[in-house]
PDB file of C-alpha atoms in Angstrom:
ATOM      1  CA  ALA V 142     -89.657  50.563  20.847  1.00  0.00           C
ATOM      2  CA  ALA V 143     -87.314  49.715  17.897  1.00  0.00           C
ATOM      3  CA  ALA V 144     -86.202  46.233  17.423  1.00  0.00           C
ATOM      4  CA  PRO V 145     -82.820  45.587  18.896  1.00  0.00           C
ATOM      5  CA  GLY V 146     -81.869  44.340  15.382  1.00  0.00           C
ATOM      6  CA  ALA V 147     -82.843  47.902  13.876  1.00  0.00           C
ATOM      7  CA  ALA V 148     -80.802  49.409  16.809  1.00  0.00           C
ATOM      8  CA  MET V 149     -77.633  47.776  15.751  1.00  0.00           C
ATOM      9  CA  LEU V 150     -78.172  48.178  12.111  1.00  0.00           C
ATOM     10  CA  ARG V 151     -78.434  52.192  12.717  1.00  0.00           C
ATOM     11  CA  ARG V 152     -75.246  51.803  15.062  1.00  0.00           C
ATOM     12  CA  SER V 153     -73.479  49.644  12.429  1.00  0.00           C
ATOM     13  CA  LEU V 154     -74.750  52.317   9.611  1.00  0.00           C
ATOM     14  CA  TRP V 155     -73.130  55.268  11.731  1.00  0.00           C
ATOM     15  CA  LEU V 156     -69.817  53.493  12.398  1.00  0.00           C
ATOM     16  CA  CYS V 157     -69.677  52.966   8.626  1.00  0.00           C
ATOM     17  CA  LEU V 158     -70.088  56.742   8.161  1.00  0.00           C
ATOM     18  CA  CYS V 159     -67.377  57.479  10.677  1.00  0.00           C
ATOM     19  CA  LEU V 160     -64.773  55.442   9.334  1.00  0.00           C
ATOM     20  CA  CYS V 161     -65.646  55.976   5.732  1.00  0.00           C
ATOM     21  CA  SER V 162     -64.620  59.648   6.711  1.00  0.00           C
ATOM     22  CA  CYS V 163     -61.110  58.936   8.180  1.00  0.00           C
ATOM     23  CA  PRO V 164     -58.112  60.483   6.596  1.00  0.00           C
ATOM     24  CA  ALA V 165     -55.847  58.317   4.759  1.00  0.00           C
ATOM     25  CA  ARG V 166     -53.185  58.534   7.545  1.00  0.00           C
ATOM     26  CA  GLY V 167     -54.961  57.861  10.543  1.00  0.00           C
ATOM     27  CA  LEU V 168     -57.788  58.223  12.958  1.00  0.00           C
ATOM     28  CA  ARG V 169     -59.043  61.657  13.900  1.00  0.00           C
ATOM     29  CA  ILE V 170     -59.869  62.580  17.451  1.00  0.00           C
ATOM     30  CA  HIS V 171     -63.072  61.334  18.660  1.00  0.00           C
ATOM     31  CA  GLU V 172     -62.782  58.343  16.407  1.00  0.00           C
ATOM     32  CA  TYR V 173     -62.771  54.756  17.417  1.00  0.00           C
ATOM     33  CA  LEU V 174     -60.503  52.160  16.467  1.00  0.00           C
ATOM     34  CA  TYR V 175     -61.264  48.495  16.687  1.00  0.00           C
ATOM     35  CA  PHE V 176     -59.268  45.536  17.547  1.00  0.00           C
ATOM     36  CA  GLN V 177     -60.382  41.750  17.874  1.00  0.00           C
ATOM     37  CA  VAL V 178     -59.226  39.045  20.365  1.00  0.00           C
ATOM     38  CA  LEU V 179     -58.343  35.994  18.722  1.00  0.00           C
ATOM     39  CA  SER V 180     -57.222  33.932  21.598  1.00  0.00           C
ATOM     40  CA  PRO V 181     -58.402  33.137  24.186  1.00  0.00           C
ATOM     41  CA  GLY V 182     -61.769  32.141  22.684  1.00  0.00           C
ATOM     42  CA  ASP V 183     -64.205  32.960  25.884  1.00  0.00           C
ATOM     43  CA  ILE V 184     -63.312  36.903  24.863  1.00  0.00           C
ATOM     44  CA  ARG V 185     -63.179  36.235  21.167  1.00  0.00           C
ATOM     45  CA  TYR V 186     -64.912  39.680  20.704  1.00  0.00           C
ATOM     46  CA  ILE V 187     -64.175  43.024  18.669  1.00  0.00           C
ATOM     47  CA  PHE V 188     -63.749  45.658  21.092  1.00  0.00           C
ATOM     48  CA  THR V 189     -63.626  49.630  20.650  1.00  0.00           C
ATOM     49  CA  ALA V 190     -60.929  51.967  21.635  1.00  0.00           C
ATOM     50  CA  THR V 191     -60.073  55.567  21.344  1.00  0.00           C
ATOM     51  CA  PRO V 192     -56.971  57.244  20.197  1.00  0.00           C
ATOM     52  CA  ALA V 193     -55.193  59.643  22.313  1.00  0.00           C
ATOM     53  CA  LYS V 194     -56.077  63.172  21.650  1.00  0.00           C
ATOM     54  CA  ASP V 195     -52.540  64.923  21.349  1.00  0.00           C
ATOM     55  CA  PHE V 196     -49.898  62.422  21.649  1.00  0.00           C
ATOM     56  CA  GLY V 197     -48.548  58.991  19.982  1.00  0.00           C
ATOM     57  CA  GLY V 198     -48.519  57.646  16.849  1.00  0.00           C
ATOM     58  CA  VAL V 199     -51.021  56.038  14.289  1.00  0.00           C
ATOM     59  CA  PHE V 200     -51.596  52.658  13.125  1.00  0.00           C
ATOM     60  CA  ASN V 201     -49.695  52.502   9.768  1.00  0.00           C
ATOM     61  CA  THR V 202     -49.710  48.837   9.944  1.00  0.00           C
ATOM     62  CA  ARG V 203     -52.448  46.047  10.464  1.00  0.00           C
ATOM     63  CA  TYR V 204     -51.399  43.453  12.693  1.00  0.00           C
ATOM     64  CA  ASP V 205     -53.166  40.271  12.206  1.00  0.00           C
ATOM     65  CA  GLN V 206     -51.756  38.375  15.007  1.00  0.00           C
ATOM     66  CA  ILE V 207     -49.829  40.404  17.713  1.00  0.00           C
ATOM     67  CA  HIS V 208     -49.749  39.717  21.636  1.00  0.00           C
ATOM     68  CA  LEU V 209     -51.386  42.140  23.669  1.00  0.00           C
ATOM     69  CA  VAL V 210     -49.425  41.704  26.812  1.00  0.00           C
ATOM     70  CA  PRO V 211     -50.666  42.877  30.372  1.00  0.00           C
ATOM     71  CA  ALA V 212     -47.996  45.018  31.897  1.00  0.00           C
ATOM     72  CA  ASP V 213     -46.560  44.290  34.867  1.00  0.00           C
ATOM     73  CA  PRO V 214     -46.998  46.165  37.153  1.00  0.00           C
ATOM     74  CA  PRO V 215     -50.386  46.932  35.415  1.00  0.00           C
ATOM     75  CA  GLU V 216     -50.176  50.654  35.882  1.00  0.00           C
ATOM     76  CA  ALA V 217     -46.525  50.872  33.721  1.00  0.00           C
ATOM     77  CA  CYS V 218     -45.369  54.032  35.470  1.00  0.00           C
ATOM     78  CA  GLY V 219     -41.750  52.669  35.625  1.00  0.00           C
ATOM     79  CA  GLU V 220     -39.453  49.796  34.638  1.00  0.00           C
ATOM     80  CA  LEU V 221     -41.521  46.744  33.629  1.00  0.00           C
ATOM     81  CA  ASN V 222     -41.114  43.192  34.904  1.00  0.00           C
ATOM     82  CA  ASN V 223     -42.414  41.662  31.831  1.00  0.00           C
ATOM     83  CA  GLY V 224     -40.909  44.235  29.489  1.00  0.00           C
ATOM     84  CA  VAL V 225     -39.158  41.679  27.265  1.00  0.00           C
ATOM     85  CA  PHE V 226     -42.568  40.200  26.294  1.00  0.00           C
ATOM     86  CA  ILE V 227     -43.970  43.402  25.398  1.00  0.00           C
ATOM     87  CA  GLN V 228     -40.956  44.186  22.897  1.00  0.00           C
ATOM     88  CA  ASP V 229     -42.430  44.186  19.264  1.00  0.00           C
ATOM     89  CA  GLN V 230     -46.057  43.584  20.894  1.00  0.00           C
ATOM     90  CA  ILE V 231     -48.820  45.550  22.178  1.00  0.00           C
ATOM     91  CA  ALA V 232     -49.046  46.504  26.069  1.00  0.00           C
ATOM     92  CA  LEU V 233     -52.486  46.363  27.967  1.00  0.00           C
ATOM     93  CA  VAL V 234     -51.892  48.864  30.733  1.00  0.00           C
ATOM     94  CA  GLU V 235     -54.100  50.136  33.628  1.00  0.00           C
ATOM     95  CA  ARG V 236     -55.054  53.803  34.034  1.00  0.00           C
ATOM     96  CA  GLY V 237     -53.703  55.436  37.343  1.00  0.00           C
ATOM     97  CA  GLY V 238     -50.392  56.339  39.026  1.00  0.00           C
ATOM     98  CA  CYS V 239     -49.011  58.429  36.255  1.00  0.00           C
ATOM     99  CA  SER V 240     -50.009  60.368  33.177  1.00  0.00           C
ATOM    100  CA  PHE V 241     -51.069  58.457  29.993  1.00  0.00           C
ATOM    101  CA  LEU V 242     -48.428  60.161  28.240  1.00  0.00           C
ATOM    102  CA  SER V 243     -45.701  58.573  30.859  1.00  0.00           C
ATOM    103  CA  LYS V 244     -47.235  55.073  30.264  1.00  0.00           C
ATOM    104  CA  THR V 245     -46.978  55.236  26.635  1.00  0.00           C
ATOM    105  CA  ARG V 246     -43.348  56.177  26.865  1.00  0.00           C
ATOM    106  CA  VAL V 247     -42.317  53.520  29.505  1.00  0.00           C
ATOM    107  CA  VAL V 248     -44.009  50.630  26.532  1.00  0.00           C
ATOM    108  CA  GLN V 249     -42.176  52.624  23.921  1.00  0.00           C
ATOM    109  CA  GLU V 250     -38.860  52.397  25.792  1.00  0.00           C
ATOM    110  CA  HIS V 251     -39.755  48.730  25.997  1.00  0.00           C
ATOM    111  CA  GLY V 252     -39.884  48.239  22.426  1.00  0.00           C
ATOM    112  CA  GLY V 253     -43.523  47.863  22.523  1.00  0.00           C
ATOM    113  CA  ARG V 254     -45.527  48.682  19.092  1.00  0.00           C
ATOM    114  CA  ALA V 255     -48.479  50.175  20.782  1.00  0.00           C
ATOM    115  CA  VAL V 256     -50.225  50.659  24.161  1.00  0.00           C
ATOM    116  CA  ILE V 257     -53.830  50.269  25.051  1.00  0.00           C
ATOM    117  CA  ILE V 258     -54.959  52.113  28.170  1.00  0.00           C
ATOM    118  CA  ALA V 259     -57.788  50.434  30.242  1.00  0.00           C
ATOM    119  CA  ASP V 260     -59.910  52.584  32.738  1.00  0.00           C
ATOM    120  CA  ASN V 261     -59.226  51.530  36.166  1.00  0.00           C
ATOM    121  CA  ALA V 262     -63.035  51.875  36.807  1.00  0.00           C
ATOM    122  CA  TYR V 263     -63.768  47.929  36.251  1.00  0.00           C
ATOM    123  CA  ASP V 264     -67.641  48.888  35.982  1.00  0.00           C
ATOM    124  CA  ASN V 265     -67.053  51.691  33.217  1.00  0.00           C
ATOM    125  CA  ASP V 266     -68.721  50.034  30.191  1.00  0.00           C
ATOM    126  CA  SER V 267     -69.647  53.263  28.106  1.00  0.00           C
ATOM    127  CA  PHE V 268     -67.479  56.319  29.062  1.00  0.00           C
ATOM    128  CA  TYR V 269     -64.609  57.184  27.078  1.00  0.00           C
ATOM    129  CA  ILE V 270     -61.893  59.205  28.765  1.00  0.00           C
ATOM    130  CA  GLU V 271     -59.954  61.845  26.227  1.00  0.00           C
ATOM    131  CA  MET V 272     -56.335  61.078  26.854  1.00  0.00           C
ATOM    132  CA  ILE V 273     -54.016  63.988  26.583  1.00  0.00           C
ATOM    133  CA  GLN V 274     -50.577  65.017  27.033  1.00  0.00           C
ATOM    134  CA  ASP V 275     -49.305  65.925  30.265  1.00  0.00           C
ATOM    135  CA  SER V 276     -47.343  69.314  31.057  1.00  0.00           C
ATOM    136  CA  SER V 277     -43.943  67.716  30.565  1.00  0.00           C
ATOM    137  CA  ARG V 278     -43.678  68.642  26.944  1.00  0.00           C
ATOM    138  CA  ARG V 279     -42.154  65.057  26.222  1.00  0.00           C
ATOM    139  CA  THR V 280     -43.635  63.107  23.156  1.00  0.00           C
ATOM    140  CA  ALA V 281     -44.383  59.486  22.208  1.00  0.00           C
ATOM    141  CA  ASP V 282     -44.350  57.898  18.849  1.00  0.00           C
ATOM    142  CA  ILE V 283     -46.279  54.786  19.286  1.00  0.00           C
ATOM    143  CA  PRO V 284     -50.259  54.736  19.128  1.00  0.00           C
ATOM    144  CA  ALA V 285     -51.823  55.037  22.490  1.00  0.00           C
ATOM    145  CA  LEU V 286     -55.596  53.846  22.748  1.00  0.00           C
ATOM    146  CA  PHE V 287     -58.174  54.368  25.690  1.00  0.00           C
ATOM    147  CA  LEU V 288     -60.346  51.177  26.503  1.00  0.00           C
ATOM    148  CA  LEU V 289     -63.133  50.991  28.791  1.00  0.00           C
ATOM    149  CA  GLY V 290     -62.719  49.603  32.250  1.00  0.00           C
ATOM    150  CA  ARG V 291     -65.001  46.527  31.901  1.00  0.00           C
ATOM    151  CA  ASP V 292     -63.423  45.382  28.670  1.00  0.00           C
ATOM    152  CA  GLY V 293     -59.541  45.713  29.935  1.00  0.00           C
ATOM    153  CA  TYR V 294     -60.745  43.873  33.411  1.00  0.00           C
ATOM    154  CA  MET V 295     -62.632  41.110  31.292  1.00  0.00           C
ATOM    155  CA  ILE V 296     -59.527  40.605  29.026  1.00  0.00           C
ATOM    156  CA  ARG V 297     -57.134  40.572  32.221  1.00  0.00           C
ATOM    157  CA  ARG V 298     -59.575  38.110  34.044  1.00  0.00           C
ATOM    158  CA  SER V 299     -59.666  35.697  31.125  1.00  0.00           C
ATOM    159  CA  LEU V 300     -56.111  35.482  30.662  1.00  0.00           C
ATOM    160  CA  GLU V 301     -55.811  34.798  34.588  1.00  0.00           C
ATOM    161  CA  GLN V 302     -58.452  32.114  34.260  1.00  0.00           C
ATOM    162  CA  HIS V 303     -56.551  30.387  31.475  1.00  0.00           C
ATOM    163  CA  GLY V 304     -53.233  30.950  33.022  1.00  0.00           C
ATOM    164  CA  LEU V 305     -52.054  32.903  29.923  1.00  0.00           C
ATOM    165  CA  PRO V 306     -49.413  35.587  29.755  1.00  0.00           C
ATOM    166  CA  TRP V 307     -51.105  37.355  26.675  1.00  0.00           C
ATOM    167  CA  ALA V 308     -53.996  37.297  24.298  1.00  0.00           C
ATOM    168  CA  VAL V 309     -53.615  37.116  20.666  1.00  0.00           C
ATOM    169  CA  ILE V 310     -55.266  40.228  18.729  1.00  0.00           C
ATOM    170  CA  SER V 311     -55.852  41.490  15.301  1.00  0.00           C
ATOM    171  CA  ILE V 312     -55.564  45.744  15.296  1.00  0.00           C
ATOM    172  CA  PRO V 313     -57.080  47.634  13.525  1.00  0.00           C
ATOM    173  CA  VAL V 314     -60.036  45.915  12.187  1.00  0.00           C
ATOM    174  CA  ASN V 315     -62.227  47.446   9.614  1.00  0.00           C
ATOM    175  CA  VAL V 316     -65.732  46.699  11.042  1.00  0.00           C
ATOM    176  CA  THR V 317     -67.336  48.138   7.856  1.00  0.00           C
ATOM    177  CA  SER V 318     -66.247  44.891   6.123  1.00  0.00           C
ATOM    178  CA  ILE V 319     -67.954  42.844   8.595  1.00  0.00           C
ATOM    179  CA  PRO V 320     -71.450  41.807   8.004  1.00  0.00           C
ATOM    180  CA  THR V 321     -73.601  43.133  10.994  1.00  0.00           C
ATOM    181  CA  TYR V 322     -74.885  39.537  11.925  1.00  0.00           C
ATOM    182  CA  GLU V 323     -71.241  38.631  12.365  1.00  0.00           C
ATOM    183  CA  MET V 324     -70.179  41.453  14.606  1.00  0.00           C
ATOM    184  CA  MET V 325     -69.435  39.804  17.934  1.00  0.00           C
ATOM    185  CA  GLN V 326     -69.148  42.560  20.449  1.00  0.00           C
ATOM    186  CA  PRO V 327     -68.615  41.974  23.916  1.00  0.00           C
ATOM    187  CA  PRO V 328     -72.106  41.056  25.494  1.00  0.00           C
ATOM    188  CA  TRP V 329     -71.459  43.283  28.499  1.00  0.00           C
ATOM    189  CA  THR V 330     -71.098  46.458  26.449  1.00  0.00           C
ATOM    190  CA  PHE V 331     -73.847  48.402  24.795  1.00  0.00           C
ATOM    191  CA  TRP V 332     -73.011  49.372  21.123  1.00  0.00           C
TER     192      TRP V 332
END
């Protein structure tokens, strides 16, 4: 069996090849986008997300410190109780209740810069779902990303434990510029 360090090195090289082949205007379908939680410190990891397949915008700006605000209610299928806190920030939303596009439009209507939709299967630590448009012919302009259920759960749990209304994140993160030994991935996720 290969040493764990060798597997991580192969994964890092693969990521580099994928990211280096990205077009200048944004990510292609089936590519990954990375963000890092800066605060709270117990989840200061680099997380992997996938962009929506056929709706939403792309990240044209890098945000070094922006709030990741869990939506209230979590499914974000209608008016948000904490919409004022989502304005000019990024919303963390939970899958379920309505389409991915509907959630993205709700966050956009509340002035959010982007939405990260976490799977509602809290034990999902490896299966990315392809987010597609619904049949409504509506559009959304802000980026929409899919996050593994375990990652979303752990972020929300940490915020609850610390009594915090949001996390501070950096997005997108260029993982090719980070030495492999400094890559802090969530310990519950296989890379």
